[in-house]
Structures are given as structure tokens and as C-alpha cells.
CSV table of C-alpha atoms and ligand atoms in Angstrom, one decimal:
chain,number,residue,atom,x,y,z
P,8,UNK,CA,32.2,17.3,18.8
P,9,UNK,CA,33.6,15.9,15.6
P,10,UNK,CA,33.5,17.6,12.7
P,11,UNK,CA,30.5,17.0,9.9
P,12,UNK,CA,33.1,15.2,7.9
P,13,UNK,CA,34.2,12.4,10.4
P,14,UNK,CA,31.3,9.8,11.6
P,15,UNK,CA,31.5,9.1,15.3
P,16,UNK,CA,31.2,5.5,14.3
P,17,UNK,CA,32.6,3.4,11.3
P,18,UNK,CA,30.6,1.4,9.2
P,19,UNK,CA,32.3,-1.8,10.2
P,20,UNK,CA,31.2,-0.6,14.1
P,21,UNK,CA,27.8,-0.6,12.7
P,22,UNK,CA,27.7,-3.5,10.6
P,23,UNK,CA,29.7,-5.6,13.0
P,24,UNK,CA,26.8,-4.9,16.1
P,25,UNK,CA,23.9,-5.3,13.7
P,26,UNK,CA,25.2,-8.7,12.5
P,27,UNK,CA,25.6,-9.6,15.7
P,28,UNK,CA,21.9,-8.8,16.7
P,29,UNK,CA,20.6,-10.3,13.6
P,30,UNK,CA,22.2,-13.9,14.5
P,31,UNK,CA,20.2,-13.8,17.7
P,32,UNK,CA,16.8,-15.2,17.4
P,33,UNK,CA,14.2,-12.9,18.9
P,34,UNK,CA,10.8,-13.8,16.6
P,35,UNK,CA,7.9,-12.5,18.9
P,36,UNK,CA,5.9,-15.5,20.2
P,37,UNK,CA,3.0,-13.3,19.9
P,38,UNK,CA,2.9,-13.9,16.2
P,39,UNK,CA,4.9,-17.4,15.9
P,40,UNK,CA,3.8,-20.1,18.5
P,41,UNK,CA,7.2,-20.9,20.5
P,42,UNK,CA,9.0,-17.5,18.9
P,43,UNK,CA,12.3,-17.2,21.1
P,44,UNK,CA,11.4,-13.7,22.5
P,45,UNK,CA,13.9,-11.1,23.4
P,46,UNK,CA,15.9,-12.6,26.3
P,47,UNK,CA,19.0,-13.7,24.0
P,48,UNK,CA,19.0,-10.2,22.9
P,49,UNK,CA,19.0,-8.5,26.0
P,50,UNK,CA,21.7,-10.6,27.5
P,51,UNK,CA,23.7,-9.7,24.8
P,52,UNK,CA,23.4,-6.0,25.0
P,53,UNK,CA,23.7,-6.3,28.8
P,54,UNK,CA,27.6,-7.7,27.9
P,55,UNK,CA,27.7,-5.3,25.2
P,56,UNK,CA,27.6,-2.2,27.6
P,57,UNK,CA,29.3,-3.7,30.4
P,58,UNK,CA,32.1,-1.4,30.4
P,59,UNK,CA,30.2,1.6,30.0
P,60,UNK,CA,29.2,4.1,32.8
P,61,UNK,CA,25.5,3.3,32.2
P,62,UNK,CA,22.8,2.0,34.5
P,63,UNK,CA,21.5,-1.5,33.2
P,64,UNK,CA,17.9,-3.1,33.6
P,65,UNK,CA,16.8,-6.3,32.2
P,66,UNK,CA,13.0,-6.1,32.8
P,67,UNK,CA,11.5,-9.4,32.4
P,68,UNK,CA,7.7,-8.8,31.5
P,69,UNK,CA,7.0,-12.2,30.9
P,70,UNK,CA,8.9,-15.5,30.9
P,71,UNK,CA,11.4,-14.8,28.4
P,72,UNK,CA,9.9,-11.4,27.2
P,73,UNK,CA,12.5,-8.9,28.4
P,74,UNK,CA,13.3,-5.1,27.9
P,75,UNK,CA,16.7,-3.8,27.9
P,76,UNK,CA,17.2,-0.7,29.2
P,77,UNK,CA,20.7,1.3,29.7
P,78,UNK,CA,20.8,4.8,31.3
P,79,UNK,CA,23.7,7.4,31.2
P,80,UNK,CA,22.9,9.5,34.0
P,81,UNK,CA,23.0,13.3,33.5
P,82,UNK,CA,24.6,15.8,35.5
P,83,UNK,CA,21.1,17.0,36.7
P,84,UNK,CA,18.6,19.8,35.5
P,85,UNK,CA,18.2,18.9,32.0
P,86,UNK,CA,15.1,16.8,30.4
P,87,UNK,CA,15.1,13.1,30.2
P,88,UNK,CA,15.3,11.2,26.8
P,89,UNK,CA,14.5,7.8,25.9
P,90,UNK,CA,15.6,6.1,22.5
P,91,UNK,CA,13.4,3.5,21.9
P,92,UNK,CA,13.8,0.5,19.3
P,93,UNK,CA,12.4,-2.9,19.3
P,94,UNK,CA,14.3,-6.1,19.9
P,95,UNK,CA,11.7,-8.6,18.3
P,96,UNK,CA,11.4,-9.8,15.0
P,97,UNK,CA,8.4,-11.3,13.0
P,98,UNK,CA,8.9,-14.6,12.0
P,99,UNK,CA,10.8,-16.2,8.9
P,100,UNK,CA,9.1,-18.8,7.3
P,101,UNK,CA,9.9,-17.5,4.0
P,102,UNK,CA,13.8,-17.8,4.2
P,103,UNK,CA,14.2,-20.0,7.2
P,104,UNK,CA,18.5,-20.8,6.0
P,105,UNK,CA,19.3,-17.1,5.5
P,106,UNK,CA,17.0,-14.9,7.9
P,107,UNK,CA,19.6,-15.2,11.0
P,108,UNK,CA,22.8,-15.2,8.4
P,109,UNK,CA,23.8,-11.5,8.3
P,110,UNK,CA,25.2,-10.8,4.7
P,111,UNK,CA,26.7,-7.9,3.2
P,112,UNK,CA,26.3,-6.7,-0.6
P,113,UNK,CA,27.2,-3.3,-1.3
P,114,UNK,CA,26.1,-0.2,1.2
P,115,UNK,CA,23.1,-2.9,2.4
P,116,UNK,CA,23.2,-5.8,5.2
P,117,UNK,CA,20.9,-8.2,4.8
P,118,UNK,CA,19.0,-10.4,7.5
P,119,UNK,CA,16.0,-10.9,9.8
P,120,UNK,CA,15.3,-7.4,11.7
P,121,UNK,CA,18.6,-5.6,9.8
P,122,UNK,CA,16.4,-2.5,9.7
P,123,UNK,CA,13.3,-3.6,11.7
P,124,UNK,CA,14.5,-2.6,14.2
P,125,UNK,CA,17.9,-4.6,15.3
P,126,UNK,CA,19.6,-1.7,12.8
P,127,UNK,CA,17.7,0.6,15.2
P,128,UNK,CA,18.8,-1.1,18.3
P,129,UNK,CA,22.4,-0.9,17.0
P,130,UNK,CA,22.1,3.0,16.1
P,131,UNK,CA,20.9,3.6,19.7
P,132,UNK,CA,23.5,1.9,21.1
P,133,UNK,CA,26.1,3.3,19.4
P,134,UNK,CA,25.1,6.9,19.8
P,135,UNK,CA,24.7,6.0,23.6
P,136,UNK,CA,28.3,4.5,23.7
P,137,UNK,CA,29.7,7.6,22.0
P,138,UNK,CA,28.1,9.9,24.7
P,139,UNK,CA,29.1,7.9,27.6
P,140,UNK,CA,32.7,7.7,26.6
P,141,UNK,CA,33.3,10.8,24.4
P,142,UNK,CA,31.2,13.2,25.8
P,143,UNK,CA,29.6,15.8,25.7
P,144,UNK,CA,28.2,15.7,29.4
P,145,UNK,CA,24.6,15.6,29.1
P,146,UNK,CA,22.5,17.7,31.7
P,147,UNK,CA,19.6,15.0,31.4
P,148,UNK,CA,19.5,11.4,31.6
P,149,UNK,CA,19.7,9.4,28.2
P,150,UNK,CA,17.9,6.0,28.6
P,151,UNK,CA,18.2,3.6,25.3
P,152,UNK,CA,15.3,1.2,25.7
P,153,UNK,CA,15.4,-1.8,23.4
P,154,UNK,CA,11.7,-3.0,23.7
P,155,UNK,CA,9.8,-6.5,23.8
P,156,UNK,CA,7.0,-7.3,21.6
P,157,UNK,CA,6.4,-4.4,19.2
P,158,UNK,CA,5.6,-6.6,16.5
P,159,UNK,CA,3.2,-8.3,19.0
P,160,UNK,CA,1.0,-6.1,21.1
P,161,UNK,CA,3.7,-3.8,22.3
P,162,UNK,CA,4.0,-5.6,25.7
P,163,UNK,CA,7.5,-4.0,26.1
P,164,UNK,CA,6.5,-0.4,25.6
P,165,UNK,CA,3.4,-0.3,27.5
P,166,UNK,CA,5.9,-1.8,30.5
P,167,UNK,CA,8.2,1.2,29.7
P,168,UNK,CA,5.7,4.0,29.8
P,169,UNK,CA,4.1,2.3,33.1
P,170,UNK,CA,7.3,1.9,34.8
P,171,UNK,CA,9.6,5.1,33.8
P,172,UNK,CA,9.0,8.5,33.3
P,173,UNK,CA,10.5,10.5,30.1
P,174,UNK,CA,10.2,13.9,29.0
P,175,UNK,CA,11.1,13.3,25.5
P,176,UNK,CA,11.7,10.2,23.1
P,177,UNK,CA,12.8,9.1,19.7
P,178,UNK,CA,11.1,6.1,18.6
P,179,UNK,CA,13.5,4.2,16.3
P,180,UNK,CA,12.1,2.6,12.9
P,181,UNK,CA,13.7,2.2,9.7
P,182,UNK,CA,12.5,4.6,7.5
P,183,UNK,CA,14.9,7.3,5.7
P,184,UNK,CA,16.8,10.0,6.9
P,185,UNK,CA,15.4,12.8,4.6
P,186,UNK,CA,12.1,13.0,6.9
P,187,UNK,CA,10.7,12.8,10.4
P,188,UNK,CA,7.4,11.4,11.2
P,189,UNK,CA,5.4,13.5,13.4
P,190,UNK,CA,2.0,11.7,13.2
P,191,UNK,CA,0.4,8.5,12.2
P,192,UNK,CA,-2.9,6.8,12.3
P,193,UNK,CA,-4.0,4.5,14.8
P,194,UNK,CA,-6.1,1.3,14.5
P,195,UNK,CA,-8.8,-1.1,16.0
P,196,UNK,CA,-9.2,-4.9,15.5
P,197,UNK,CA,-12.9,-5.1,15.6
P,198,UNK,CA,-14.9,-8.3,15.3
P,199,UNK,CA,-18.6,-8.0,13.5
P,200,UNK,CA,-20.6,-10.6,15.0
P,201,UNK,CA,-24.0,-11.6,13.2
P,202,UNK,CA,-26.0,-13.7,14.8
P,203,UNK,CA,-29.0,-15.7,13.0
P,204,UNK,CA,-31.0,-18.8,14.2
P,205,UNK,CA,-29.8,-22.3,14.0
P,206,UNK,CA,-32.4,-25.0,12.2
P,207,UNK,CA,-32.3,-28.0,10.5
P,208,UNK,CA,-31.2,-27.5,6.7
P,209,UNK,CA,-34.9,-28.7,5.6
P,210,UNK,CA,-36.5,-26.2,7.7
P,211,UNK,CA,-36.2,-22.9,6.2
P,212,UNK,CA,-39.1,-21.2,8.1
P,213,UNK,CA,-37.4,-22.0,11.2
P,214,UNK,CA,-33.7,-20.9,10.3
P,215,UNK,CA,-32.2,-17.1,10.2
P,216,UNK,CA,-28.8,-17.6,8.0
P,217,UNK,CA,-26.2,-15.7,9.8
P,218,UNK,CA,-23.8,-15.9,6.8
P,219,UNK,CA,-26.1,-14.4,4.2
P,220,UNK,CA,-26.7,-11.7,6.9
P,221,UNK,CA,-23.2,-11.2,7.3
P,222,UNK,CA,-22.5,-11.4,3.5
P,223,UNK,CA,-24.9,-8.2,3.3
P,224,UNK,CA,-23.0,-6.4,6.3
P,225,UNK,CA,-19.8,-7.1,4.2
P,226,UNK,CA,-21.3,-5.4,0.9
P,227,UNK,CA,-22.3,-2.4,2.9
P,228,UNK,CA,-19.1,-2.3,4.8
P,229,UNK,CA,-17.2,-2.2,1.6
P,230,UNK,CA,-19.2,0.9,0.2
P,231,UNK,CA,-18.8,2.7,3.6
P,232,UNK,CA,-15.0,1.9,3.7
P,233,UNK,CA,-14.5,3.4,0.1
P,234,UNK,CA,-16.3,6.2,1.4
P,235,UNK,CA,-14.3,6.8,4.6
P,236,UNK,CA,-10.9,6.4,2.2
P,237,UNK,CA,-12.3,9.0,0.1
P,238,UNK,CA,-12.3,11.8,2.9
P,239,UNK,CA,-9.1,11.5,4.8
P,240,UNK,CA,-8.6,14.3,7.0
P,241,UNK,CA,-5.3,13.9,7.3
P,242,UNK,CA,-3.5,13.4,3.8
P,243,UNK,CA,-0.2,12.9,4.9
P,244,UNK,CA,-1.0,10.0,7.0
P,245,UNK,CA,-2.4,8.2,3.8
P,246,UNK,CA,-5.8,6.9,3.2
P,247,UNK,CA,-7.5,5.5,6.3
P,248,UNK,CA,-6.8,1.8,6.7
P,249,UNK,CA,-10.0,-0.2,6.3
P,250,UNK,CA,-10.1,-3.8,5.6
P,251,UNK,CA,-11.3,-7.4,6.1
P,252,UNK,CA,-9.2,-9.6,7.7
P,253,UNK,CA,-10.9,-12.8,9.1
P,254,UNK,CA,-14.1,-14.7,8.5
P,255,UNK,CA,-15.8,-17.5,10.2
P,256,UNK,CA,-19.4,-18.8,10.9
P,257,UNK,CA,-21.3,-21.8,10.8
P,258,UNK,CA,-21.2,-25.6,11.9
P,259,UNK,CA,-21.8,-28.1,9.3
P,260,UNK,CA,-23.4,-28.3,5.8
P,261,UNK,CA,-27.1,-29.4,6.8
P,262,UNK,CA,-27.6,-26.7,9.5
P,263,UNK,CA,-28.7,-23.1,9.2
P,264,UNK,CA,-25.4,-21.0,10.8
P,265,UNK,CA,-26.7,-19.2,13.8
P,266,UNK,CA,-23.4,-16.8,13.9
P,267,UNK,CA,-21.0,-15.4,11.4
P,268,UNK,CA,-17.9,-13.2,12.4
P,269,UNK,CA,-16.1,-10.7,10.6
P,270,UNK,CA,-12.7,-9.5,11.5
P,271,UNK,CA,-11.8,-6.0,10.4
P,272,UNK,CA,-8.8,-3.5,10.6
P,273,UNK,CA,-9.9,-0.2,10.8
P,274,UNK,CA,-7.7,3.0,10.8
P,275,UNK,CA,-8.1,6.0,13.1
P,276,UNK,CA,-6.7,9.6,12.2
P,277,UNK,CA,-5.3,11.8,14.9
P,278,UNK,CA,-8.6,13.7,16.4
P,279,UNK,CA,-10.8,10.9,15.6
P,280,UNK,CA,-11.9,8.2,17.9
P,281,UNK,CA,-12.5,4.5,17.5
P,282,UNK,CA,-15.7,4.7,19.1
P,283,UNK,CA,-17.2,7.1,16.6
P,284,UNK,CA,-16.4,4.4,13.9
P,285,UNK,CA,-17.7,1.5,16.0
P,286,UNK,CA,-20.9,3.6,15.8
P,287,UNK,CA,-21.2,3.8,12.4
P,288,UNK,CA,-20.6,0.2,11.8
P,289,UNK,CA,-23.4,-0.8,14.4
P,290,UNK,CA,-25.5,1.5,12.2
P,291,UNK,CA,-24.8,-0.7,9.2
P,292,UNK,CA,-25.7,-3.7,11.4
P,293,UNK,CA,-28.9,-2.1,12.2
P,294,UNK,CA,-29.9,-1.2,8.6
P,295,UNK,CA,-29.3,-4.9,7.7
P,296,UNK,CA,-31.1,-6.3,10.7
P,297,UNK,CA,-34.1,-4.4,9.3
P,298,UNK,CA,-34.3,-6.1,5.9
P,299,UNK,CA,-33.0,-9.5,7.3
P,300,UNK,CA,-36.1,-10.5,9.7
P,301,UNK,CA,-34.5,-11.9,13.1
P,302,UNK,CA,-31.0,-11.0,12.7
P,303,UNK,CA,-29.4,-9.3,15.2
P,304,UNK,CA,-25.5,-8.3,15.6
P,305,UNK,CA,-23.1,-6.4,17.7
P,306,UNK,CA,-19.3,-5.0,17.2
P,307,UNK,CA,-16.6,-6.4,19.8
P,308,UNK,CA,-13.2,-4.4,20.0
P,309,UNK,CA,-10.5,-6.6,20.3
P,310,UNK,CA,-7.8,-4.3,20.5
P,311,UNK,CA,-7.4,-0.4,20.0
P,312,UNK,CA,-4.4,1.6,19.4
P,313,UNK,CA,-4.7,5.3,19.5
P,314,UNK,CA,-3.5,7.6,16.5
P,315,UNK,CA,0.4,9.5,17.2
P,316,UNK,CA,0.5,13.2,16.9
P,317,UNK,CA,3.7,14.7,18.3
P,318,UNK,CA,3.2,17.4,21.0
P,319,UNK,CA,5.3,19.2,23.5
P,320,UNK,CA,8.3,18.2,20.8
P,321,UNK,CA,9.3,21.8,19.6
P,322,UNK,CA,13.0,21.6,21.4
P,323,UNK,CA,13.6,18.2,20.4
P,324,UNK,CA,12.7,18.7,16.6
P,325,UNK,CA,14.6,22.1,16.5
P,326,UNK,CA,17.4,20.3,17.8
P,327,UNK,CA,17.2,17.7,15.5
P,328,UNK,CA,16.6,20.1,12.5
P,329,UNK,CA,20.0,21.6,13.3
P,330,UNK,CA,21.9,18.6,13.4
P,331,UNK,CA,20.3,17.2,10.1
P,332,UNK,CA,21.4,20.5,8.4
P,333,UNK,CA,24.9,20.4,10.1
P,334,UNK,CA,25.5,16.5,9.9
P,335,UNK,CA,23.6,15.6,6.8
P,336,UNK,CA,23.2,18.9,5.2
P,337,UNK,CA,19.1,18.3,4.7
P,338,UNK,CA,16.1,19.8,6.1
P,339,UNK,CA,13.9,16.8,7.4
P,340,UNK,CA,10.5,16.7,6.0
P,341,UNK,CA,7.9,16.3,8.5
P,342,UNK,CA,5.8,13.3,7.5
P,343,UNK,CA,2.9,11.1,8.5
P,344,UNK,CA,2.5,7.2,8.3
P,345,UNK,CA,-0.6,4.9,7.3
P,346,UNK,CA,1.0,2.6,9.9
P,347,UNK,CA,1.0,2.3,13.2
P,348,UNK,CA,4.1,2.2,16.1
P,349,UNK,CA,5.1,2.7,19.4
P,350,UNK,CA,5.2,6.2,19.3
P,351,UNK,CA,1.7,6.4,20.0
P,352,UNK,CA,2.3,5.1,23.2
P,353,UNK,CA,4.9,7.1,24.3
P,354,UNK,CA,3.2,10.5,23.1
P,355,UNK,CA,-0.2,9.0,24.9
P,356,UNK,CA,2.2,8.5,27.9
P,357,UNK,CA,3.0,12.3,28.0
P,358,UNK,CA,6.3,11.7,26.5
P,359,UNK,CA,7.1,14.3,23.7
P,360,UNK,CA,8.0,11.9,20.9
P,361,UNK,CA,9.4,11.8,17.5
P,362,UNK,CA,9.8,8.6,14.9
P,363,UNK,CA,12.3,8.6,12.4
P,364,UNK,CA,15.1,6.0,11.3
P,365,UNK,CA,17.6,4.9,8.6
P,366,UNK,CA,16.9,3.5,5.1
P,367,UNK,CA,15.9,0.0,4.9
P,368,UNK,CA,13.5,-2.2,3.0
P,369,UNK,CA,11.8,-5.6,2.6
P,370,UNK,CA,10.3,-5.4,6.0
P,371,UNK,CA,8.5,-8.3,7.3
P,372,UNK,CA,9.5,-10.5,4.1
P,373,UNK,CA,12.7,-12.2,2.9
P,374,UNK,CA,15.8,-10.5,2.2
P,375,UNK,CA,15.3,-7.7,4.8
P,376,UNK,CA,18.0,-4.8,4.5
P,377,UNK,CA,19.2,-1.9,6.3
P,378,UNK,CA,21.7,0.9,4.4
P,379,UNK,CA,24.7,0.9,6.3
P,380,UNK,CA,25.6,4.4,5.1
P,381,UNK,CA,22.3,5.7,6.6
P,382,UNK,CA,22.8,3.8,9.9
P,383,UNK,CA,26.5,5.5,10.3
P,384,UNK,CA,24.6,8.8,9.7
P,385,UNK,CA,21.9,8.2,11.9
P,386,UNK,CA,24.3,7.6,14.9
P,387,UNK,CA,25.9,11.2,13.9
P,388,UNK,CA,21.9,12.4,13.6
P,389,UNK,CA,21.2,11.2,17.3
P,390,UNK,CA,24.5,12.2,19.0
P,391,UNK,CA,24.5,15.8,17.7
P,392,UNK,CA,20.4,16.1,18.6
P,393,UNK,CA,20.9,14.7,22.0
P,394,UNK,CA,24.1,16.8,22.6
P,395,UNK,CA,21.9,19.7,21.6
P,396,UNK,CA,18.9,19.1,23.6
P,397,UNK,CA,20.4,17.4,26.7
P,398,UNK,CA,23.9,19.5,26.6
Z,20,ZN,ZN1,9.5,-2.5,13.8
């Protein structure tokens, strides 16, 4: 092993690989129609690992939507570990001329995906390369998965957990190397559908105004949401997410609207079920239906993602903490998040999972950046952690 004073990669190596990845457009088409998808990144990475003693798979989930997988086979007997980072990005409408042009300024590298999450893909691959070429030999298999569509609906990690088995995982998302994420919120995307009765605008006795009914529902949900946030059962995951997102309803000026639909996002904390929150929202709709004759309503769950709480991760965490003490001179704080990541899908599939990553900023906005010293440190941390738990 290298000594703590000598990083296993140079800043120039980290910068070069992240920059190469930033130049490749991989906007998720789930967010931006016509987005490039991950195929170019996967093809580039296949060339990048071509000389390494690893097994490579490009798993095309849908046309142009590709998971890149590289596995360093262990000698046998040890646990298998997956490093999971995502190859897709959000769109770049706000900075089209600079998003795909990496730029170094001081310690930072700027560009779309520099931290979220191509910087993390690069960190995982450089750790893999070091272990594949310099050792130590690992007992278990190490897989780097640069997955598709995390910024969309996680097609990539859903495919990964459906087709591969791992004992352990580290999901890499830019954060800061003084901490490790051991839990975070889940969420639901929910439509609140309020039905009235269409009628000519001059026939109020025949119409039931769905928009007026929805307004009443929104007011009550606002109060309910504030009460929810006031009693977060898991303070380190922040206030429970709850906000409106979309609204639509009615057909024209001259007609009583027969339907109005509110789209909301609602968080769930570890141990909570979205179904319980849906039942509470249904009770709010019933309350309104009692005071507005003729009104009916329902809740439709469009997407549900479970919360994340690490389990079975003790050996991985103790190896990570030992590595952090030796390589970085810190004890990582165990923290939660109020956001959602693919870590929830890994853990739900029975893979003991932790989440961490190098410092970055301006996520999902112009001039996204990653700290190059933290990216170098992240490679050190991963190499030593993996050597500890699979060595
Ligand atoms: Zn991300």
C-alpha cells in the first residue's frame, strides 16, 4: 500500500478523466426530450478499461440507455462490492456554450456533471484501475457500475439490482469527504384528482366547480404539510419534503370545470410508508367533499421511491472509517439527507449500502464544479476501504 502522504493518483490524472467525461453529452432523455443518453460515455469507458484485467459489460436497457459495468474478479471467498455512480446528467439549457467544455480554475473543475456524477464515475474507475494494476489482490469481486438514468427514473440501477447480486455497495454522489450518508428520505409523486360536474357557465345550479374544490384541498393540504414538517421523526434527514409541483384543470372560460389535478411531491422518512401519507391526503379530500356538495376526489400515486437506511453495512463502514482516519485524518460523520438517491434501490435489493462523494457545488445549475483535491482523496479512500473489506 502507498503511505498516507502519497495519493494513489495525481490531480492531473483525475482532472483528465473527469474532463473527458464532461465533454461527452449524456443528458438523460427522461428530463430533456432528445437527450443523448449514456451510450457515448459507456463506449468511452469500455476503451478506457480495455487494457485492464477486468470483465466489461455494456448493458443496453433501452436504445441509447446503457449501463457500463467493469468487474475485477477476486480470488474467491470474499464479499462482492459495487461502486455505483451515474453516467447521465440533467440538461444544460442555462449554459449551453460552456456546459460540455471543462474548465479548471484553482482547485475546481467546472462543467456539466463535473461532480454530479461524472467526477464520481472517474473516482470509481481510478480506484478500480489502481486495484487492478497495483493490488492488493482482492478476495471478492469489485464491480464499477456507471449507471444510466439516475436523473430520470433510475432505469440503470433498477436494471443493475435486477440482474446482478452484490453483498456491499458504495453509491457515489458529490457531497463532502468529512461525512458518510447512512440514510435519506424517500418520496412519492402524487396526483390529487378533484372531480366536479361540467355545466354551462350560466347554469350554476347544474355545475360543481372542481377548481374551487381543489383550492380548498390545497389550502388544507398546506396546513397539513406544515404540521408534517414540524414533527420530522428523523431530524438528520431534514424536514420531510412536501410541496406542490403542478396544477391543471378546466376546459375553457365558459364552462364549469369538471376536473382539476394537483401534482405534489411528498417525502417519506425511514420507517414510514407512502400508503399512510396517501390515506391522510384522502381524508383531506373527504373533508372537502363534505362541505362542497357533488365533489369527489382521489389520489393517484405516479411514482414511489422508498427511503434509504443502511443495514448490514457494519464491516464496510468500519473499513471506511479506518481508511478515513489513515488517509484523511478524519472520522467521517454519519449523516442523513433530505434528497433521494439510488442508494435506496441498492439497499432495498438487500445490498448493504453507504453513500459518499467528493465536494462539489452548483448541482443541476450553471457552473457545476468538483473539488479536484477531494476527488483525489476520494480515490485514496475507496482504494483503502476496498482493500480493507475485500482484501
Ligand atoms: Zn447525481
